CSV table of C-alpha atoms in Angstrom, one decimal:
chain,number,residue,atom,x,y,z
A,4,MET,CA,0.0,0.0,0.0
A,5,TYR,CA,1.3,3.5,-1.0
A,6,GLN,CA,2.2,5.6,2.0
A,7,SER,CA,2.2,9.3,1.5
A,8,ASN,CA,5.2,11.3,2.9
A,9,PRO,CA,4.0,14.3,4.7
A,10,ALA,CA,7.2,16.1,4.4
A,11,HIS,CA,6.6,16.2,0.4
A,12,MET,CA,3.0,17.2,0.7
A,13,SER,CA,1.9,20.8,0.5
A,14,ALA,CA,-0.3,21.9,3.4
A,15,ALA,CA,-3.9,22.6,2.5
A,16,PRO,CA,-4.6,26.4,2.4
A,17,ALA,CA,-6.3,27.6,5.5
A,18,GLU,CA,-10.0,27.6,5.3
A,19,THR,CA,-11.8,31.0,5.7
A,20,ALA,CA,-15.3,32.1,5.9
A,21,GLN,CA,-15.1,32.7,2.1
A,22,ALA,CA,-16.8,30.0,0.1
A,23,VAL,CA,-16.7,29.6,-3.7
A,24,THR,CA,-20.0,28.0,-5.2
A,25,LEU,CA,-20.7,26.7,-8.7
A,26,ARG,CA,-23.7,28.8,-9.7
A,27,GLY,CA,-24.1,27.6,-13.3
A,28,LEU,CA,-22.9,24.9,-15.6
A,29,GLY,CA,-23.4,24.7,-19.4
A,30,THR,CA,-22.1,22.7,-22.4
A,31,ALA,CA,-22.1,23.0,-26.1
A,32,LEU,CA,-21.5,20.8,-29.1
A,33,PRO,CA,-20.8,21.9,-32.7
A,34,PRO,CA,-23.3,21.3,-35.4
A,35,HIS,CA,-21.8,18.4,-37.4
A,36,ARG,CA,-22.7,14.9,-36.1
A,37,LEU,CA,-20.1,12.0,-36.8
A,38,PRO,CA,-21.7,8.8,-36.0
A,39,GLN,CA,-19.0,6.2,-35.3
A,40,ASP,CA,-19.9,3.9,-38.1
A,41,VAL,CA,-19.9,6.6,-40.6
A,42,VAL,CA,-16.4,7.7,-39.4
A,43,LEU,CA,-15.0,4.2,-39.7
A,44,ASP,CA,-16.3,4.0,-43.4
A,45,HIS,CA,-14.8,7.3,-44.1
A,46,ALA,CA,-11.5,6.5,-42.5
A,47,ARG,CA,-11.4,3.1,-44.3
A,48,ARG,CA,-11.7,4.8,-47.6
A,49,LEU,CA,-9.3,7.7,-46.9
A,50,LEU,CA,-6.7,5.9,-44.8
A,51,GLY,CA,-7.0,2.2,-45.6
A,52,PRO,CA,-5.1,2.4,-49.1
A,53,ARG,CA,-2.2,4.3,-47.3
A,54,TYR,CA,-2.0,2.5,-44.1
A,55,PRO,CA,-1.5,-1.2,-44.5
A,56,GLN,CA,-2.2,-2.0,-40.8
A,57,PHE,CA,-5.6,-0.1,-40.9
A,58,GLU,CA,-7.8,-3.2,-40.9
A,59,ARG,CA,-6.0,-4.4,-37.6
A,60,LEU,CA,-7.2,-1.3,-36.0
A,61,VAL,CA,-10.8,-1.5,-37.1
A,62,PRO,CA,-11.9,-3.3,-33.7
A,63,ALA,CA,-10.6,0.0,-31.9
A,64,PHE,CA,-13.4,1.8,-33.7
A,65,GLU,CA,-15.9,-0.9,-32.7
A,66,ASN,CA,-14.9,-1.3,-29.1
A,67,ALA,CA,-14.1,2.4,-28.2
A,68,GLY,CA,-17.4,2.9,-26.4
A,69,VAL,CA,-18.1,5.8,-28.7
A,70,ASP,CA,-21.3,6.1,-30.8
A,71,MET,CA,-21.4,9.6,-31.7
A,72,ARG,CA,-19.1,12.7,-31.9
A,73,TYR,CA,-19.3,16.2,-33.2
A,74,SER,CA,-17.2,18.4,-35.3
A,75,VAL,CA,-16.9,22.1,-36.1
A,76,GLN,CA,-16.3,21.0,-39.8
A,77,PRO,CA,-18.4,18.7,-42.0
A,78,LEU,CA,-17.0,15.3,-42.8
A,79,ASP,CA,-15.9,16.2,-46.4
A,80,TRP,CA,-13.6,18.8,-44.9
A,81,PHE,CA,-11.4,16.0,-43.7
A,82,THR,CA,-10.8,14.7,-47.2
A,83,GLU,CA,-8.6,17.6,-48.1
A,84,ASP,CA,-5.1,18.5,-47.0
A,85,HIS,CA,-4.9,21.5,-44.6
A,86,GLY,CA,-2.2,23.5,-43.2
A,87,TRP,CA,-1.9,25.9,-40.3
A,88,ALA,CA,-3.9,28.7,-42.1
A,89,ASP,CA,-6.9,26.5,-42.8
A,90,ARG,CA,-6.9,24.8,-39.3
A,91,GLY,CA,-6.4,28.1,-37.6
A,92,ALA,CA,-9.3,29.7,-39.5
A,93,ALA,CA,-11.6,26.7,-38.7
A,94,TYR,CA,-10.5,26.9,-35.0
A,95,LEU,CA,-11.2,30.6,-34.8
A,96,GLU,CA,-14.7,30.3,-36.2
A,97,GLY,CA,-15.7,26.9,-34.6
A,98,ALA,CA,-14.2,27.5,-31.2
A,99,THR,CA,-15.7,31.1,-30.8
A,100,ALA,CA,-19.1,29.7,-31.5
A,101,LEU,CA,-18.6,26.9,-29.0
A,102,PHE,CA,-17.4,29.4,-26.4
A,103,ILE,CA,-20.5,31.6,-26.8
A,104,GLY,CA,-22.8,28.5,-26.7
A,105,ALA,CA,-21.3,27.1,-23.4
A,106,ALA,CA,-21.0,30.5,-21.8
A,107,GLU,CA,-24.6,31.5,-22.6
A,108,ALA,CA,-25.8,28.1,-21.2
A,109,ALA,CA,-23.8,28.4,-18.0
A,110,LEU,CA,-24.9,32.1,-17.4
A,111,ALA,CA,-28.6,31.1,-18.1
A,112,ASP,CA,-28.2,28.2,-15.7
A,113,ALA,CA,-26.9,30.6,-13.0
A,114,GLY,CA,-29.6,33.2,-13.7
A,115,MET,CA,-26.9,35.8,-14.6
A,116,THR,CA,-26.0,37.9,-17.4
A,117,ALA,CA,-22.5,38.6,-18.9
A,118,THR,CA,-22.3,42.0,-17.4
A,119,GLU,CA,-22.1,40.4,-14.0
A,120,VAL,CA,-18.9,38.6,-14.9
A,121,ASP,CA,-15.8,40.0,-13.4
A,122,THR,CA,-13.3,37.5,-14.7
A,123,VAL,CA,-13.1,35.2,-17.7
A,124,VAL,CA,-10.8,32.1,-17.6
A,125,THR,CA,-10.6,30.6,-21.1
A,126,VAL,CA,-8.9,27.2,-21.4
A,127,SER,CA,-8.0,25.7,-24.9
A,128,SER,CA,-5.2,23.7,-26.3
A,129,THR,CA,-6.3,22.7,-29.8
A,130,GLY,CA,-5.8,26.0,-31.5
A,131,ILE,CA,-4.2,29.5,-31.2
A,132,ALA,CA,-6.2,32.7,-31.2
A,133,THR,CA,-4.8,36.1,-30.5
A,134,PRO,CA,-6.8,38.0,-29.3
A,135,THR,CA,-8.1,34.9,-27.4
A,136,LEU,CA,-11.5,33.5,-27.6
A,137,GLU,CA,-13.1,35.7,-24.9
A,138,ALA,CA,-12.1,38.7,-26.8
A,139,GLN,CA,-13.4,37.2,-30.0
A,140,ALA,CA,-16.6,36.6,-28.3
A,141,PHE,CA,-16.8,39.9,-26.5
A,142,ARG,CA,-19.3,41.7,-28.4
A,143,ARG,CA,-21.7,38.9,-28.9
A,144,MET,CA,-21.4,38.0,-25.3
A,145,GLY,CA,-21.7,41.5,-23.8
A,146,PHE,CA,-19.0,41.4,-21.2
A,147,ARG,CA,-18.1,44.7,-19.5
A,148,ARG,CA,-15.2,46.5,-20.8
A,149,ASP,CA,-13.2,46.1,-17.5
A,150,VAL,CA,-13.7,42.4,-17.5
A,151,GLN,CA,-10.5,40.6,-16.4
A,152,ARG,CA,-9.2,38.0,-19.1
A,153,VAL,CA,-7.2,34.9,-18.2
A,154,PRO,CA,-6.5,32.6,-21.2
A,155,VAL,CA,-4.8,29.3,-20.4
A,156,PHE,CA,-3.1,27.0,-23.0
A,157,GLY,CA,-1.5,23.7,-23.0
A,158,LEU,CA,-3.4,21.7,-20.3
A,159,GLY,CA,-5.0,19.3,-22.8
A,160,CYS,CA,-7.3,16.7,-21.2
A,161,ALA,CA,-6.7,18.1,-17.7
A,162,GLY,CA,-7.7,21.5,-18.8
A,163,GLY,CA,-11.3,21.4,-17.6
A,164,VAL,CA,-10.5,20.5,-14.1
A,165,THR,CA,-7.4,22.6,-13.7
A,166,GLY,CA,-9.3,25.6,-15.3
A,167,LEU,CA,-12.1,25.2,-12.8
A,168,SER,CA,-9.4,25.3,-10.0
A,169,VAL,CA,-7.8,28.3,-11.3
A,170,ALA,CA,-11.2,30.0,-11.7
A,171,ARG,CA,-11.9,29.0,-8.1
A,172,ARG,CA,-8.7,30.5,-6.8
A,173,LEU,CA,-9.5,33.8,-8.7
A,174,ALA,CA,-13.1,34.0,-7.2
A,175,ALA,CA,-11.8,33.3,-3.5
A,176,ALA,CA,-9.1,36.1,-4.1
A,177,GLN,CA,-11.7,38.7,-4.9
A,178,PRO,CA,-14.7,38.3,-2.5
A,179,GLY,CA,-18.0,39.0,-4.0
A,180,SER,CA,-16.7,38.5,-7.5
A,181,SER,CA,-18.1,36.3,-10.2
A,182,VAL,CA,-15.8,34.2,-12.6
A,183,LEU,CA,-16.8,32.6,-15.8
A,184,MET,CA,-14.6,29.7,-16.9
A,185,VAL,CA,-15.0,28.3,-20.4
A,186,THR,CA,-13.0,25.4,-21.8
A,187,VAL,CA,-13.2,24.8,-25.6
A,188,GLU,CA,-11.5,22.0,-27.6
A,189,THR,CA,-11.7,21.4,-31.4
A,190,CYS,CA,-9.8,18.1,-31.5
A,191,SER,CA,-11.2,17.1,-34.9
A,192,LEU,CA,-9.0,19.9,-36.5
A,193,SER,CA,-5.9,18.1,-35.7
A,194,PHE,CA,-6.8,15.0,-38.0
A,195,ARG,CA,-3.8,14.2,-40.1
A,196,ASN,CA,-3.9,12.2,-43.2
A,197,ASP,CA,-0.2,12.8,-43.9
A,198,ARG,CA,1.4,11.1,-40.8
A,199,LEU,CA,-0.5,7.9,-40.6
A,200,GLN,CA,0.9,6.9,-37.1
A,201,LYS,CA,-1.0,4.7,-34.8
A,202,ALA,CA,-1.6,7.6,-32.3
A,203,ASP,CA,-3.3,9.4,-35.3
A,204,ILE,CA,-5.7,6.5,-36.0
A,205,ILE,CA,-6.5,6.1,-32.2
A,206,ALA,CA,-7.3,9.9,-32.1
A,207,THR,CA,-9.7,9.5,-35.0
A,208,VAL,CA,-11.3,6.7,-33.1
A,209,LEU,CA,-11.8,8.6,-29.9
A,210,PHE,CA,-11.7,12.5,-30.2
A,211,GLY,CA,-14.4,15.0,-30.9
A,212,ASP,CA,-15.3,18.8,-30.3
A,213,GLY,CA,-17.1,20.5,-27.5
A,214,ALA,CA,-17.2,23.2,-24.9
A,215,ALA,CA,-18.1,23.5,-21.3
A,216,ALA,CA,-18.5,26.5,-19.0
A,217,ALA,CA,-19.0,27.1,-15.4
A,218,VAL,CA,-20.0,30.3,-13.3
A,219,LEU,CA,-18.4,30.6,-9.9
A,220,THR,CA,-19.2,33.1,-7.3
A,221,SER,CA,-17.6,33.9,-4.0
A,222,ASP,CA,-19.5,34.9,-0.9
A,223,SER,CA,-18.8,36.6,2.2
A,224,ALA,CA,-19.9,33.7,4.4
A,225,ALA,CA,-19.7,30.0,3.8
A,226,ALA,CA,-22.4,28.7,1.5
A,227,ALA,CA,-25.3,27.1,3.5
A,228,GLY,CA,-26.1,24.8,0.6
A,229,GLY,CA,-25.5,24.2,-3.1
A,230,ILE,CA,-22.2,23.2,-4.8
A,231,THR,CA,-19.1,24.3,-3.1
A,232,LEU,CA,-15.7,24.0,-4.6
A,233,GLY,CA,-12.6,23.1,-2.6
A,234,HIS,CA,-9.0,23.6,-3.1
A,235,GLY,CA,-7.8,22.1,-6.5
A,236,GLN,CA,-4.5,19.9,-6.5
A,237,GLU,CA,-2.2,18.7,-9.3
A,238,HIS,CA,0.3,16.0,-9.4
A,239,LEU,CA,3.0,15.9,-12.1
A,240,TRP,CA,5.0,12.7,-12.7
A,241,PRO,CA,8.7,13.4,-13.7
A,242,ASP,CA,10.2,12.1,-17.1
A,243,THR,CA,6.7,11.5,-18.5
A,244,LEU,CA,6.7,14.2,-21.3
A,245,PRO,CA,6.3,11.6,-24.2
A,246,ILE,CA,3.1,10.0,-22.8
A,247,MET,CA,0.6,12.7,-24.1
A,248,GLY,CA,0.7,16.1,-25.8
A,249,TRP,CA,1.4,17.7,-29.2
A,250,ASP,CA,3.9,17.4,-32.0
A,251,VAL,CA,4.1,20.7,-33.8
A,252,ASP,CA,5.4,20.8,-37.4
A,253,GLU,CA,4.7,22.9,-40.6
A,254,THR,CA,1.3,21.2,-41.2
A,255,GLY,CA,-0.3,21.4,-37.7
A,256,LEU,CA,-0.7,19.8,-34.4
A,257,GLY,CA,0.0,16.0,-34.3
A,258,VAL,CA,-1.3,14.0,-31.3
A,259,ILE,CA,1.0,12.3,-28.8
A,260,PHE,CA,-1.1,9.5,-27.3
A,261,ASP,CA,1.1,6.8,-25.9
A,262,ARG,CA,-0.2,3.2,-25.6
A,263,SER,CA,1.2,3.0,-22.0
A,264,ILE,CA,-1.4,5.3,-20.6
A,265,PRO,CA,-3.8,2.7,-19.3
A,266,GLY,CA,-1.1,0.7,-17.6
A,267,PHE,CA,0.4,4.0,-16.2
A,268,VAL,CA,-3.0,4.9,-14.8
A,269,GLN,CA,-3.6,1.7,-13.2
A,270,GLU,CA,-0.1,1.7,-11.5
A,271,ASN,CA,0.0,5.4,-10.5
A,272,PHE,CA,-3.2,7.1,-10.3
A,273,LEU,CA,-4.3,5.8,-6.9
A,274,PRO,CA,-1.1,7.1,-5.1
A,275,ALA,CA,-1.5,10.5,-6.8
A,276,VAL,CA,-5.2,10.9,-5.9
A,277,GLU,CA,-4.3,9.8,-2.2
A,278,THR,CA,-1.7,12.6,-2.0
A,279,MET,CA,-3.9,15.2,-3.7
A,280,LEU,CA,-6.9,14.3,-1.4
A,281,ALA,CA,-4.6,14.5,1.7
A,282,ALA,CA,-3.4,18.0,0.7
A,283,ALA,CA,-7.1,19.0,0.6
A,284,ASP,CA,-7.8,17.4,4.0
A,285,LEU,CA,-9.7,14.5,2.5
A,286,SER,CA,-9.3,10.7,2.0
A,287,VAL,CA,-10.4,8.3,-0.5
A,288,ALA,CA,-12.9,6.9,2.0
A,289,GLN,CA,-14.6,10.5,2.3
A,290,VAL,CA,-15.3,10.7,-1.4
A,291,ASP,CA,-18.8,9.6,-2.3
A,292,ARG,CA,-18.4,10.0,-6.1
A,293,PHE,CA,-15.2,10.3,-8.3
A,294,VAL,CA,-16.1,12.3,-11.4
A,295,CYS,CA,-13.5,11.4,-14.0
A,296,HIS,CA,-12.5,12.5,-17.5
A,297,PRO,CA,-13.2,9.4,-19.8
A,298,GLY,CA,-10.1,9.4,-21.8
A,299,GLY,CA,-11.2,6.1,-23.3
A,300,THR,CA,-12.8,2.7,-22.3
A,301,LYS,CA,-9.4,1.2,-21.3
A,302,VAL,CA,-8.5,4.3,-19.2
A,303,LEU,CA,-12.0,4.1,-17.4
A,304,GLU,CA,-11.3,0.4,-16.7
A,305,ALA,CA,-7.9,1.2,-15.4
A,306,ILE,CA,-9.3,3.9,-13.0
A,307,GLU,CA,-12.0,1.5,-11.7
A,308,ALA,CA,-9.4,-1.1,-11.1
A,309,THR,CA,-6.8,0.9,-9.3
A,310,MET,CA,-9.4,2.8,-7.2
A,311,ALA,CA,-11.2,-0.5,-6.4
A,312,LEU,CA,-14.5,0.8,-7.9
A,313,PRO,CA,-17.2,-1.7,-8.9
A,314,PRO,CA,-17.0,-2.4,-12.7
A,315,GLY,CA,-19.2,0.0,-14.4
A,316,ALA,CA,-19.3,2.4,-11.4
A,317,LEU,CA,-18.2,5.3,-13.9
A,318,ASP,CA,-21.6,5.2,-15.7
A,319,ALA,CA,-21.9,8.8,-16.3
A,320,GLU,CA,-18.3,8.8,-17.8
A,321,ARG,CA,-19.3,6.0,-20.2
A,322,ALA,CA,-22.6,7.8,-21.2
A,323,VAL,CA,-20.7,11.0,-22.1
A,324,LEU,CA,-17.9,9.0,-24.1
A,325,ARG,CA,-20.7,7.2,-25.8
A,326,ALA,CA,-22.6,10.3,-26.7
A,327,ALA,CA,-19.9,12.7,-27.6
A,328,GLY,CA,-16.6,10.9,-27.6
A,329,ASN,CA,-13.3,12.4,-25.8
A,330,MET,CA,-13.5,16.2,-26.2
A,331,SER,CA,-10.4,16.7,-24.2
A,332,ALA,CA,-10.7,19.4,-21.5
A,333,PRO,CA,-14.3,20.0,-21.6
A,334,THR,CA,-15.3,16.3,-21.1
A,335,ALA,CA,-14.8,16.2,-17.4
A,336,LEU,CA,-17.5,19.0,-17.0
A,337,PHE,CA,-19.9,17.2,-19.3
A,338,VAL,CA,-19.5,14.2,-16.9
A,339,LEU,CA,-20.1,16.4,-13.9
A,340,LYS,CA,-23.2,18.0,-15.5
A,341,GLU,CA,-24.5,14.4,-16.0
A,342,VAL,CA,-23.7,13.4,-12.4
A,343,LEU,CA,-25.6,16.4,-11.0
A,344,GLU,CA,-28.5,15.8,-13.2
A,345,GLN,CA,-28.8,12.2,-11.8
A,346,GLY,CA,-29.2,13.9,-8.4
A,347,ALA,CA,-26.1,12.7,-6.8
A,348,THR,CA,-25.0,14.6,-3.6
A,349,GLY,CA,-22.2,14.5,-1.2
A,350,GLN,CA,-18.4,14.8,-1.6
A,351,PHE,CA,-17.2,14.6,-5.1
A,352,ALA,CA,-13.6,14.5,-6.5
A,353,LEU,CA,-13.4,15.8,-10.1
A,354,CYS,CA,-10.4,14.2,-11.7
A,355,ALA,CA,-8.5,14.3,-15.1
A,356,LEU,CA,-5.2,13.4,-16.6
A,357,GLY,CA,-3.3,15.4,-19.2
A,358,PRO,CA,0.1,16.3,-20.6
A,359,GLY,CA,2.8,16.7,-18.3
A,360,PHE,CA,2.0,13.8,-17.5
A,361,THR,CA,-0.3,15.4,-14.8
A,362,ALA,CA,-3.2,14.5,-12.7
A,363,SER,CA,-5.6,17.3,-11.7
A,364,LEU,CA,-8.2,16.9,-8.8
A,365,LEU,CA,-10.9,19.3,-7.5
A,366,PRO,CA,-13.0,18.4,-4.5
A,367,ILE,CA,-16.6,19.4,-4.8
A,368,ARG,CA,-19.3,19.3,-2.1
A,369,VAL,CA,-22.8,18.9,-3.2
A,370,ALA,CA,-25.4,19.6,-0.5
A,371,ALA,CA,-28.3,17.2,-0.2
């Protein structure tokens, strides 16, 4: 059994009367539906003649636990070669629309307007926009001119959890403020028909586009009910840079998605979770529901195994994966929304894994 070393753990920040609550949560999907069987037929026609091992990877499409995904571009767009300019233009248009959709949904859920937002945290790793997405969406959203902008890049699949943790810290630092966190990913635009590496095929199997947003408010006294966010934690493993991330070349971004991820998760996730929970003054036994980013079916199985969860315990995670695929950063918030809509209460731990290789965890308390 792993034993944490108190000498190497950061102490939990001192609690104050200041509480940060989740006031609203919203999600958005782009307009183009990609059923998995249609994607497989398309990939077979496009990649099969150029990738001799393609048929050996067909079971990955059939067993991925994905029925449907969504894209900012229609399927025909992927039959053509695209460079940075094309991909960048598609990202700017598609990601801005997703930002607006998710942000408006979260604000509506909170019963608030954009003029009440003091800070916007924007998390995205699948494209580059300068000015960043919250500025692109500024006029349509109706933010105040003095809104504070905090764009965050490079967190990958951990971005939804870490972004929410960053937003929580900002809300706590400014009592009475409201923070909007929006995470947007257009994973489909990284499709490459020029590299033909196994990781590119697996990305074609799993990834889709989407966005999620959350509205956080800080109150002068501890919240008597509702959804309260605790102190977010991260755990980075040394010498794991090649496990997940992006290759960058003249054509665009190329996925790094190592086959060792499920095994690595099964061996290392629980010790990291124990350390992060301890830093937040919690233990595994005190968590009623782990809410996890569904990186893929094998990753979910590895999490259930290492955390000693009953098989199929991560039902909301599988439902999101089946309905929309792995959308990278927003996916964990899609799962959180699903769990909340199921009526679950108690102590949650929102978890994700991303480039670094890094685990991110955010304690969430949901009042009954």
